[in-house]
Coordinates of C-alpha atoms in Angstrom, one line a residue:
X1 CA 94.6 62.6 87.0
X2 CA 94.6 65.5 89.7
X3 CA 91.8 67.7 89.9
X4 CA 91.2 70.4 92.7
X5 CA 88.8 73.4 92.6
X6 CA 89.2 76.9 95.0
X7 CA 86.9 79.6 95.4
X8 CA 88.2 83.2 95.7
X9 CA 86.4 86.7 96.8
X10 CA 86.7 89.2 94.1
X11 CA 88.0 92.8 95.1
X12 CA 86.8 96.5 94.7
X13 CA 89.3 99.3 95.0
X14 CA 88.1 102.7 96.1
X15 CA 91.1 104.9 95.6
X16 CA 94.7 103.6 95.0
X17 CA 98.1 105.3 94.7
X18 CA 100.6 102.6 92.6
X19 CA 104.1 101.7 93.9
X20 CA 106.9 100.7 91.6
X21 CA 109.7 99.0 92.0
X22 CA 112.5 96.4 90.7
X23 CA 111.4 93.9 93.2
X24 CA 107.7 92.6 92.2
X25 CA 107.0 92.0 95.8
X26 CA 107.6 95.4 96.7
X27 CA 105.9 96.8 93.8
X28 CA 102.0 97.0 95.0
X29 CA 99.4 99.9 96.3
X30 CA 98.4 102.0 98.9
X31 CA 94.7 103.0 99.4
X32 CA 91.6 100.9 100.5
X33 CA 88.1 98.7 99.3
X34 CA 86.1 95.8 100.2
X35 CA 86.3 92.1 98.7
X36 CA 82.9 90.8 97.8
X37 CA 81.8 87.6 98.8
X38 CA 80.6 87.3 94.8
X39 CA 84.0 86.0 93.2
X40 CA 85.4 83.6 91.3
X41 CA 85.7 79.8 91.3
X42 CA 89.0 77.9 89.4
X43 CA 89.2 74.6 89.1
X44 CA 92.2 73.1 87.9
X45 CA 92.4 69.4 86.3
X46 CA 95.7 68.0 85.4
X47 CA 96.4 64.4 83.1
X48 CA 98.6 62.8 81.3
X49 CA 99.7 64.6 77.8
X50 CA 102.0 67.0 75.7
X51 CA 102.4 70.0 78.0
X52 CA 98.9 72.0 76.8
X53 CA 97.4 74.3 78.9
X54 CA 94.1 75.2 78.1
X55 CA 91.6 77.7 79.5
X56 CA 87.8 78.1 79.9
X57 CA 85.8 80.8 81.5
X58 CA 82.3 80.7 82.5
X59 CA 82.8 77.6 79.7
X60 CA 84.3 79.2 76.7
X61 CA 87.5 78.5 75.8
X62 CA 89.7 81.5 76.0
X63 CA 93.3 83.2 75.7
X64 CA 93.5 84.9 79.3
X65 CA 96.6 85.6 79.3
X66 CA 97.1 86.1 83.7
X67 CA 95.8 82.8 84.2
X68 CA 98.6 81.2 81.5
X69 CA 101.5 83.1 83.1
X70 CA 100.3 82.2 86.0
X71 CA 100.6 78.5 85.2
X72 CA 103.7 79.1 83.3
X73 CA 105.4 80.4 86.2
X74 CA 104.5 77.5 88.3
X75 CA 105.4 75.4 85.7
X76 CA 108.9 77.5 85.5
X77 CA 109.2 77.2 89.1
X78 CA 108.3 73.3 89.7
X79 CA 108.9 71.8 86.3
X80 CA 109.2 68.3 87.3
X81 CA 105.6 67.9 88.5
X82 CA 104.3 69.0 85.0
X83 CA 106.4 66.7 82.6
X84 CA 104.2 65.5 79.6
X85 CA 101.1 66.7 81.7
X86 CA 98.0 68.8 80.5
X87 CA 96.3 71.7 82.7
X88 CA 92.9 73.2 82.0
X89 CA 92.2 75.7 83.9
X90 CA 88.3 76.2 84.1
X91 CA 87.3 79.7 86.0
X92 CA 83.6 80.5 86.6
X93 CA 83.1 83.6 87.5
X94 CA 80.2 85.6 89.3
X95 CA 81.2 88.9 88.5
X96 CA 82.3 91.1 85.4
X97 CA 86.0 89.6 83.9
X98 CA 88.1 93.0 83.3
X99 CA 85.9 95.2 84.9
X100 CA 87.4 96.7 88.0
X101 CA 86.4 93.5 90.1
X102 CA 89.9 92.1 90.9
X103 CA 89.0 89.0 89.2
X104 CA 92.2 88.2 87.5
X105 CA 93.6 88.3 91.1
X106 CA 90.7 85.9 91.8
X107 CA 91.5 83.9 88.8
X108 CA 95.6 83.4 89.9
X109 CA 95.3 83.3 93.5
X110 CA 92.7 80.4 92.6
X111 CA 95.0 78.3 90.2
X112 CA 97.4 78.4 92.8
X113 CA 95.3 77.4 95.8
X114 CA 94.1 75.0 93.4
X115 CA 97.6 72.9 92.4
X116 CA 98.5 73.8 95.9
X117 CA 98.2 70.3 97.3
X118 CA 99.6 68.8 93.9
X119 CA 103.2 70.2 94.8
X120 CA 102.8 70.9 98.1
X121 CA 103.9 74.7 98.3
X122 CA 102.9 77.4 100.9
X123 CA 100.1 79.2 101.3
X124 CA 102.8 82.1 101.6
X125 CA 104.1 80.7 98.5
X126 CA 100.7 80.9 96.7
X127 CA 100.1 84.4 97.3
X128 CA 103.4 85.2 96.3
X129 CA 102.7 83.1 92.8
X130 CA 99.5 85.2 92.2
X131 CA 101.1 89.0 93.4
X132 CA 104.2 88.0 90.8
X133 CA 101.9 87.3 87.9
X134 CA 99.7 90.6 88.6
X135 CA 102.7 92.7 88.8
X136 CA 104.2 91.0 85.8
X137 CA 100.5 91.2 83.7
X138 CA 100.0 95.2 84.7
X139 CA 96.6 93.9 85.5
X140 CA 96.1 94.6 89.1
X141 CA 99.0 96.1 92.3
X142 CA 97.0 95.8 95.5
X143 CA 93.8 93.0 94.8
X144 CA 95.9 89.9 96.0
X145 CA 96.8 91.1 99.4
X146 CA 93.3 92.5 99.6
X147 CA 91.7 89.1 98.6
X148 CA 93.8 87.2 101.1
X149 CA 92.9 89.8 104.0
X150 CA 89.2 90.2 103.2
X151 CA 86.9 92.9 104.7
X152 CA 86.4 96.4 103.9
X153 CA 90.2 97.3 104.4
X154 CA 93.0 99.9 104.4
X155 CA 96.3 99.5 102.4
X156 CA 98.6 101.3 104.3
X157 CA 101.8 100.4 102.8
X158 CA 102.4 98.8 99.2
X159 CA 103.5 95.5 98.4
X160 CA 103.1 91.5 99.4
X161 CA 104.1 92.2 103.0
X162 CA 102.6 95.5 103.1
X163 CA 100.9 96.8 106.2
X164 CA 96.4 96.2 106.2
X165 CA 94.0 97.1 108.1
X166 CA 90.2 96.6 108.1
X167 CA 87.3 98.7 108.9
X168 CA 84.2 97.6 110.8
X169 CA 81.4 96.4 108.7
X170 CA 78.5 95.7 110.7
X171 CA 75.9 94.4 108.5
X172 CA 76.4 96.1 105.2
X173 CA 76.4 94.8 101.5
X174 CA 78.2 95.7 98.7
X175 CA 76.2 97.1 95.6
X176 CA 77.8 97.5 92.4
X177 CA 76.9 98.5 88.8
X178 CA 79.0 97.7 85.9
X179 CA 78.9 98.9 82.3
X180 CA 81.8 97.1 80.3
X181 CA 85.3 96.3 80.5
X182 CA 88.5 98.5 80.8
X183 CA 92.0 97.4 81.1
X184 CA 93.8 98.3 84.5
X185 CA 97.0 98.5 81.8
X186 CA 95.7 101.6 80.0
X187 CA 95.6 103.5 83.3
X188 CA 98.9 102.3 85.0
X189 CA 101.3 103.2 81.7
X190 CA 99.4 106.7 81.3
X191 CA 102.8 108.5 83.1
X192 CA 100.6 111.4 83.5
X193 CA 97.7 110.1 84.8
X194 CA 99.3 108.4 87.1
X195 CA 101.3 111.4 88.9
X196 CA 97.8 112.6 89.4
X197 CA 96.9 109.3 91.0
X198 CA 99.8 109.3 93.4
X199 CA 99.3 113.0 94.2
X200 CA 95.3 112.6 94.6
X201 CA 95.7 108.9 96.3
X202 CA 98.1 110.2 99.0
X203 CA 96.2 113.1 100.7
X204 CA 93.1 110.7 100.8
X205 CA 94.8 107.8 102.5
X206 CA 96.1 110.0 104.9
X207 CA 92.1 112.1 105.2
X208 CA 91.0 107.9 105.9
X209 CA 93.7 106.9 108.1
X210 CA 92.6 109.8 110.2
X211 CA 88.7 108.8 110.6
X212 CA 89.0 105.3 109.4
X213 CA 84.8 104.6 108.9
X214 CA 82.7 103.5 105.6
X215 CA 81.3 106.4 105.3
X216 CA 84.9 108.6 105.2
X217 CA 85.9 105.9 102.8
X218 CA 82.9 106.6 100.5
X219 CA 83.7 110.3 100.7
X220 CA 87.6 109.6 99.8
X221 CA 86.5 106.8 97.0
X222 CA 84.0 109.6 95.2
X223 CA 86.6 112.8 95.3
X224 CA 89.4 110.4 93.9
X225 CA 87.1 109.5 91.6
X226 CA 85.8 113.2 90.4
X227 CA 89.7 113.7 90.6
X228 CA 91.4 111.8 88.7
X229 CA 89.1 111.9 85.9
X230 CA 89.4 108.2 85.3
X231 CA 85.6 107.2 85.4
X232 CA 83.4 108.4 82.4
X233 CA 80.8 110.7 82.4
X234 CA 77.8 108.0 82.3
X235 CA 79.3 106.8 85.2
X236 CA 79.3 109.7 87.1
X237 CA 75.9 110.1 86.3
X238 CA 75.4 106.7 88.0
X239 CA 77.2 107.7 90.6
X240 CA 75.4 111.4 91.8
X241 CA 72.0 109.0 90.9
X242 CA 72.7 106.6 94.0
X243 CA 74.5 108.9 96.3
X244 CA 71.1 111.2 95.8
X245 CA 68.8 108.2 97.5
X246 CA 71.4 106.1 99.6
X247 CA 73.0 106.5 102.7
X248 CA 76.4 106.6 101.7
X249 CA 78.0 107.9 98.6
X250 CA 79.1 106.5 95.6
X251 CA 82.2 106.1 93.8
X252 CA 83.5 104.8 90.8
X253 CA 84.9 100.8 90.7
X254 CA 89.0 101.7 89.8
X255 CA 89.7 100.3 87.6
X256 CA 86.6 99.8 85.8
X257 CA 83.8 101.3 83.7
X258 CA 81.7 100.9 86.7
X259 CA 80.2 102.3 90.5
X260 CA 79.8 101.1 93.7
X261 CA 78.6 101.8 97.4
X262 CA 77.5 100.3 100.7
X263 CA 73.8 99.6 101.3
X264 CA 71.4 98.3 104.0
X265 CA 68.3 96.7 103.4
X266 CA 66.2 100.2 104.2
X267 CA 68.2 101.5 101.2
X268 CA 68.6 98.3 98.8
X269 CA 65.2 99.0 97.0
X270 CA 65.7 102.7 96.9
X271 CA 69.2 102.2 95.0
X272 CA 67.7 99.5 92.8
X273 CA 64.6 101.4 91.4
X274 CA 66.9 104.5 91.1
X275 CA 68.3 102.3 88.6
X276 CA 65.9 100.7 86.5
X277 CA 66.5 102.5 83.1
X278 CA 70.3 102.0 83.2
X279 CA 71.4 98.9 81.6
X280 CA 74.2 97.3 83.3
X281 CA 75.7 94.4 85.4
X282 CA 74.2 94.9 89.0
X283 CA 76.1 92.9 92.0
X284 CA 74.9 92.9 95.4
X285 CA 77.0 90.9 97.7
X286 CA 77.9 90.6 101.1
X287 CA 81.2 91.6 102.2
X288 CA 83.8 88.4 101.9
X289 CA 86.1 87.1 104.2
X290 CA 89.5 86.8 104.2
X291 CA 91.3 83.6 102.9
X292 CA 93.3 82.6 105.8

């Protein structure tokens, strides 16, 4: 029997212009967020069998289909070490699953760190695993490489070998709200919304590349947001409630039917009592590191 577990930061995105293109590893996007220290932990355990693949999350047996292709391409790409083996896959997770989060980047870039010392691939080779299966699933372009880097960061060019950057921090949390689940799919094969995402996405990197600070990222995040009309009108409601009483603004969690900010403690009790009426998942986490 093999068993190995991996714990992963989950991922916020800001404001995001997509790239496509007919290499998956150049396919990614531009724009900036912060990975949150509140993530996701896979652990992979591997015996003797028929070939099954089974997967739990937070204990329940589910479909998730990124984590299968993700295990199907490693099984594609190393078949002998799988031969009349069984894989479950168990994920728990400490934030919302298909909520704007980046969890299914969590979830892949997990399995992969996971049955890394089983068939002794890369860490280069791992994230390339997890980037593939996002790209291939529609469900995420930029969370991987943001994941790996950590921080509060800048994704100045798309892609696996794309070009980040991360902004200081200092001693500021994450604070997030979320209201349900929407799939990052239903966004990125909307033709037109996305032109308006590329054409909105662009001037902003360039506004944050120019003054690269949290509080010019919260700025960028909430006009992207109001926008690109992505976020619903609850949310927005949210959003103009916490930017009212905290230091930074708000902005809406992309893609997700959620908001998010920065806080510091002075503000932390402020933001949560503006809340108190709205029912929701709240996340306060401090800002993760990198993987590597």
């Amino acid at each position: 029997m093999y068993s190995s577990e991996y714990y992963v930061p989950s991922h916020i995105t800001g404001f995001f212009v997509p790239f496509f293109s007919d290499d998956c590893f150049k396919t990614g996007s531009t724009g900036a967020g912060v990975s949150l220290s509140s993530g996701l932990k896979t652990r992979i355990i591997i015996v003797k069998g028929n070939g099954s693949i089974d997967i739990k999350i937070n204990g329940t047996k589910t479909n998730a289909p990124v984590s299968l292709n993700c295990v199907n391409l490693i099984k594609e790409k190393y078949p002998n070490f799988f031969m009349n083996k069984d894989i479950l896959v168990e994920h728990e997770s400490d934030v919302p699953i298909e909520s704007g989060f980046g969890a299914s980047a969590s979830a892949v870039l997990g399995i992969c760190f996971s049955i890394k010392d089983l068939i002794k691939i890369s860490t280069e080779d791992c994230i390339r695993i997890a980037h593939e299966t996002e790209v291939r699933n529609f469900s995420g372009l930029g969370d991987v490489v943001a994941e790996v880097k950590g921080g509060i960061e800048i994704r100045r060019t798309p892609g696996i070998d794309g070009a980040i950057e991360n902004i200081p921090a200092n001693d500021l949390k994450v604070f997030a709200i979320s209201l349900g689940m929407k799939k990052t799919e239903s966004i990125l094969k909307n033709p037109e919304k996305v032109k308006i995402i590329e054409k909105c996405g662009t001037k902003l990197l360039n506004r944050l590349l120019s003054d690269p600070n949290v509080e010019n990222l919260m700025e960028c995040s909430k006009t992207f947001t109001y926008k690109t009309g992505i976020i619903s009108k609850e949310i927005l409601e949210i959003i103009e409630i916490i930017s009212e009483v905290n230091s930074y603004n708000a902005a809406g969690i992309m893609i997700g039917e959620g908001a998010f900010t920065f806080i510091n403690e002075e503000d932390k009790n402020k933001v949560l009592e503006s809340l108190i009426d709205v029912k929701g998942d709240i996340i306060v986490s401090p800002i993760a590191r990198g993987l590597l």
